[in-house]
mmCIF file of C-alpha atoms in Angstrom:
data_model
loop_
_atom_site.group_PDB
_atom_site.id
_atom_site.type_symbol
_atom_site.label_atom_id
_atom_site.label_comp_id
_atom_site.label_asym_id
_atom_site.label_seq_id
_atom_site.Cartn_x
_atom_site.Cartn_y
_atom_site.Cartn_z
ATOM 1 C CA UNK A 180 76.713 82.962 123.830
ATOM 2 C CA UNK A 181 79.049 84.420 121.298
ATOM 3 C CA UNK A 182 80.870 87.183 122.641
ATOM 4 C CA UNK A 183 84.687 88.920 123.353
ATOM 5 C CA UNK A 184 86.157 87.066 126.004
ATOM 6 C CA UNK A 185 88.718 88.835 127.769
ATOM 7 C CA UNK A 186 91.325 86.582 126.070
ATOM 8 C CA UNK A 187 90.681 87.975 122.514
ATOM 9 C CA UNK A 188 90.915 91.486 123.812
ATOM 10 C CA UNK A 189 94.585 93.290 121.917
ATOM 11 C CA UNK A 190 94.713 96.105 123.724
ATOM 12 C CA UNK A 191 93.971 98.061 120.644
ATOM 13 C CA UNK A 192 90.342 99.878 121.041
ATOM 14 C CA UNK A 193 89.357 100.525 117.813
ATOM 15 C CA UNK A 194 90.366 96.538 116.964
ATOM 16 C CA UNK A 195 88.602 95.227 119.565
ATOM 17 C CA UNK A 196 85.600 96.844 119.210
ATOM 18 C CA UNK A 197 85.543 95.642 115.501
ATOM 19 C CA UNK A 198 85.891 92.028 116.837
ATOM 20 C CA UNK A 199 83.129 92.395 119.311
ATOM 21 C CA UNK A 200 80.825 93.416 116.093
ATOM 22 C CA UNK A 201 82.357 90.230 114.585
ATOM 23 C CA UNK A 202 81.167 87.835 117.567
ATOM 24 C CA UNK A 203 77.815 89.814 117.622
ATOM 25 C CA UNK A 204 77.426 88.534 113.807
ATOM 26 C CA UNK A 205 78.298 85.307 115.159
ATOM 27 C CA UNK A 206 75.336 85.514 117.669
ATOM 28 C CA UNK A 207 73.549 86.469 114.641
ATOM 29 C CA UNK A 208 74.408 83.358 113.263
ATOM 30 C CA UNK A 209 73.974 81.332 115.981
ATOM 31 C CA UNK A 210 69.709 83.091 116.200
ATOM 32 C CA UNK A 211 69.279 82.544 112.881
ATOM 33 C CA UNK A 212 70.596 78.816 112.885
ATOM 34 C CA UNK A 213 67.657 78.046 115.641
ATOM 35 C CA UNK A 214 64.987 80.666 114.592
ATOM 36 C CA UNK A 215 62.290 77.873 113.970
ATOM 37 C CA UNK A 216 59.833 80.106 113.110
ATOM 38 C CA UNK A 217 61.500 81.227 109.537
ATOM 39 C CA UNK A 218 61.764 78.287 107.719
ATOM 40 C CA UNK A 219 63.227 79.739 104.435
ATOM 41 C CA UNK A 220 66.641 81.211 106.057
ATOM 42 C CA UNK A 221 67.826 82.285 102.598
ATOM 43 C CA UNK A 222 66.864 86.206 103.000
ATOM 44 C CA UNK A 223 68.579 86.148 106.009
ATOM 45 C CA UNK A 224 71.329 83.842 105.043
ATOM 46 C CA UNK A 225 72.201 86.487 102.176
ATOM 47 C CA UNK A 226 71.990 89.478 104.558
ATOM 48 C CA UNK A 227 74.491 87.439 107.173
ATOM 49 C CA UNK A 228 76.905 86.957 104.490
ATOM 50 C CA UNK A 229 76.659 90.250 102.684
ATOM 51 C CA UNK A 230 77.513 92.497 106.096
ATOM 52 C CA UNK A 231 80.163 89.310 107.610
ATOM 53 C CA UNK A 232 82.140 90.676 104.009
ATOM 54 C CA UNK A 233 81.338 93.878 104.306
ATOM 55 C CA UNK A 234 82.242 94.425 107.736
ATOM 56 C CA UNK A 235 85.089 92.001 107.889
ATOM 57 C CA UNK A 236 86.984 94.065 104.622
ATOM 58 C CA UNK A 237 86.458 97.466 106.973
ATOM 59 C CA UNK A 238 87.723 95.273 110.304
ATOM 60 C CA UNK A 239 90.572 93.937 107.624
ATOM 61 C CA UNK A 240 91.709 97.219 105.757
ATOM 62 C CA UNK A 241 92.133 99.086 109.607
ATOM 63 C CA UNK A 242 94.057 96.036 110.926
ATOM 64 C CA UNK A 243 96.292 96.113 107.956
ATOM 65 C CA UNK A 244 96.710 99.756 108.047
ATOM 66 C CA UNK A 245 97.233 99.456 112.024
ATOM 67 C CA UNK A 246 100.019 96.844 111.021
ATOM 68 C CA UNK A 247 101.274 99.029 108.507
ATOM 69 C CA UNK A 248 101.797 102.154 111.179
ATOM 70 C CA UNK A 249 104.112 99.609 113.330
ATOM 71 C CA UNK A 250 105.943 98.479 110.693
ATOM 72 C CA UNK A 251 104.862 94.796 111.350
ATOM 73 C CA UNK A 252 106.818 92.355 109.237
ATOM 74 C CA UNK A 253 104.366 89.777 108.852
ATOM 75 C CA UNK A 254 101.827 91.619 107.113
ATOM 76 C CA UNK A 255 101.860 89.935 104.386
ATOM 77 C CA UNK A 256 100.571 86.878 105.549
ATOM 78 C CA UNK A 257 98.607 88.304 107.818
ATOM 79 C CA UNK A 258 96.744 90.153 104.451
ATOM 80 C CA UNK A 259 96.133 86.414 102.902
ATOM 81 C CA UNK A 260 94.779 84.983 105.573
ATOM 82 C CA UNK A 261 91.764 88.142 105.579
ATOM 83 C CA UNK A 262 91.688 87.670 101.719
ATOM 84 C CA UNK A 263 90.935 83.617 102.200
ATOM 85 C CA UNK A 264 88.761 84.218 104.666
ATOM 86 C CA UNK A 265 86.566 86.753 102.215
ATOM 87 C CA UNK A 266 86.781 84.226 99.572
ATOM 88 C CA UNK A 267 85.201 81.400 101.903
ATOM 89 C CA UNK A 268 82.310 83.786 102.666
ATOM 90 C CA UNK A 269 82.152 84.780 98.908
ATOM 91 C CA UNK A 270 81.863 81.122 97.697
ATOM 92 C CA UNK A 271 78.796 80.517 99.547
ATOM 93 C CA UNK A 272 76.125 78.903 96.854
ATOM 94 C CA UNK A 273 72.752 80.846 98.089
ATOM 95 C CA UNK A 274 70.873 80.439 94.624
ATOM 96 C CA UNK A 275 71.491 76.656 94.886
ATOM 97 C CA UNK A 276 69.620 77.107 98.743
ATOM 98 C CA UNK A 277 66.762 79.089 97.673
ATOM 99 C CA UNK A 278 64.181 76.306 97.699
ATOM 100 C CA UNK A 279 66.077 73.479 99.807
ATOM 101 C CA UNK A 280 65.568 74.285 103.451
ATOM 102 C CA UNK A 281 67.830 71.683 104.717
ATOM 103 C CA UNK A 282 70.650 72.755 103.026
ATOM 104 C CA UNK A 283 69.606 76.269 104.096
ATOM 105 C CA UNK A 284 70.294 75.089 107.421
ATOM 106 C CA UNK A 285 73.399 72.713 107.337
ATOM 107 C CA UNK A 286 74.855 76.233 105.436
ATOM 108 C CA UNK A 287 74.060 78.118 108.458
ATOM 109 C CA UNK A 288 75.084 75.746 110.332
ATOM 110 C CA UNK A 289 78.427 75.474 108.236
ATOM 111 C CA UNK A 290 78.982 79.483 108.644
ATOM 112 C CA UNK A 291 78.603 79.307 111.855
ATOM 113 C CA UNK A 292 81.373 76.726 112.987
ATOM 114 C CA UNK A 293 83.420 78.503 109.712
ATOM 115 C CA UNK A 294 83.057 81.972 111.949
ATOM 116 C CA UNK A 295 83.267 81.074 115.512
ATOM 117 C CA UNK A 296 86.320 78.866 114.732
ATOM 118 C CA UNK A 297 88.387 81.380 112.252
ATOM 119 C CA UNK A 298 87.525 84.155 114.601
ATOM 120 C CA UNK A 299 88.874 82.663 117.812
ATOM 121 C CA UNK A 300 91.912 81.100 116.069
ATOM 122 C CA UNK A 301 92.939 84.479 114.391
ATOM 123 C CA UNK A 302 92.625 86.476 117.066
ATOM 124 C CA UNK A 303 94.214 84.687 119.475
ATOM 125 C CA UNK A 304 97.008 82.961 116.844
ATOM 126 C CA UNK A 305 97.610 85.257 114.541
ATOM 127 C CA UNK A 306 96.219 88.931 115.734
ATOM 128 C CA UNK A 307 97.939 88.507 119.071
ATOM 129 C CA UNK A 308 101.302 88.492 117.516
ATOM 130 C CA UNK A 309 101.194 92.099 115.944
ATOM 131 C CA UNK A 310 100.197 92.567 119.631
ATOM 132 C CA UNK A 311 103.280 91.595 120.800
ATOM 133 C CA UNK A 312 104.816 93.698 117.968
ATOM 134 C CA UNK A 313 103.732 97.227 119.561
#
């Protein structure tokens, strides 16, 4: 369901291949949302948010560096928007989820939407215009 479209593809291997682990962890998301056999989702929930911010500061650091190499003036920017996206992920409550199994879900459910839409907006809004840059 959650996957690279040829649309989000840069042109850039190493870049793309990052963002297809990025929709795969989106997928992930998406399982764990309507996994109704695991009704506390906050083991999971953790390990979903630990490697999205782990995974998405390598992704982040070799995009930067990539933009870096071309001398892309918007870096900058570019840089906050990764660093607000890390925050969101950071800012996640999970001890106030532990016992509350709705919540567990509406904050899966919350990450999810949060991912899918951030992902498809920066790559094709913001990524796509060091693209152009190359």
């Amino acid at each position: 369901m959650y996957e690279m479209k040829p649309e989000y593809y840069t042109g850039i291997e190493m870049i793309d291949q990052e963002h297809a682990r990025l929709f795969e962890l989106a997928q992930e998301t998406h399982d764990l949302l309507y996994n109704d056999f695991l009704q506390d989702k906050s083991d999971s929930l953790l390990h979903l948010i630990s490697e999205l911010i782990n995974y998405t500061r390598t992704h982040f650091s070799h995009e930067e560096e990539y933009q870096k190499s071309i001398g892309y003036a918007e870096l900058k920017q570019h840089a906050a928007q990764h660093r607000a996206f890390e925050e969101r992920l950071m800012a996640v409550d999970l001890d106030a989820l532990e016992n509350d199994f709705e919540r567990q879900n509406d904050a899966v459910e919350s990450l999810l939407n949060f991912l899918v839409t951030w992902l498809v907006n920066h790559i094709l809004e913001v990524d796509m215009k060091y693209v152009e840059n190359k």
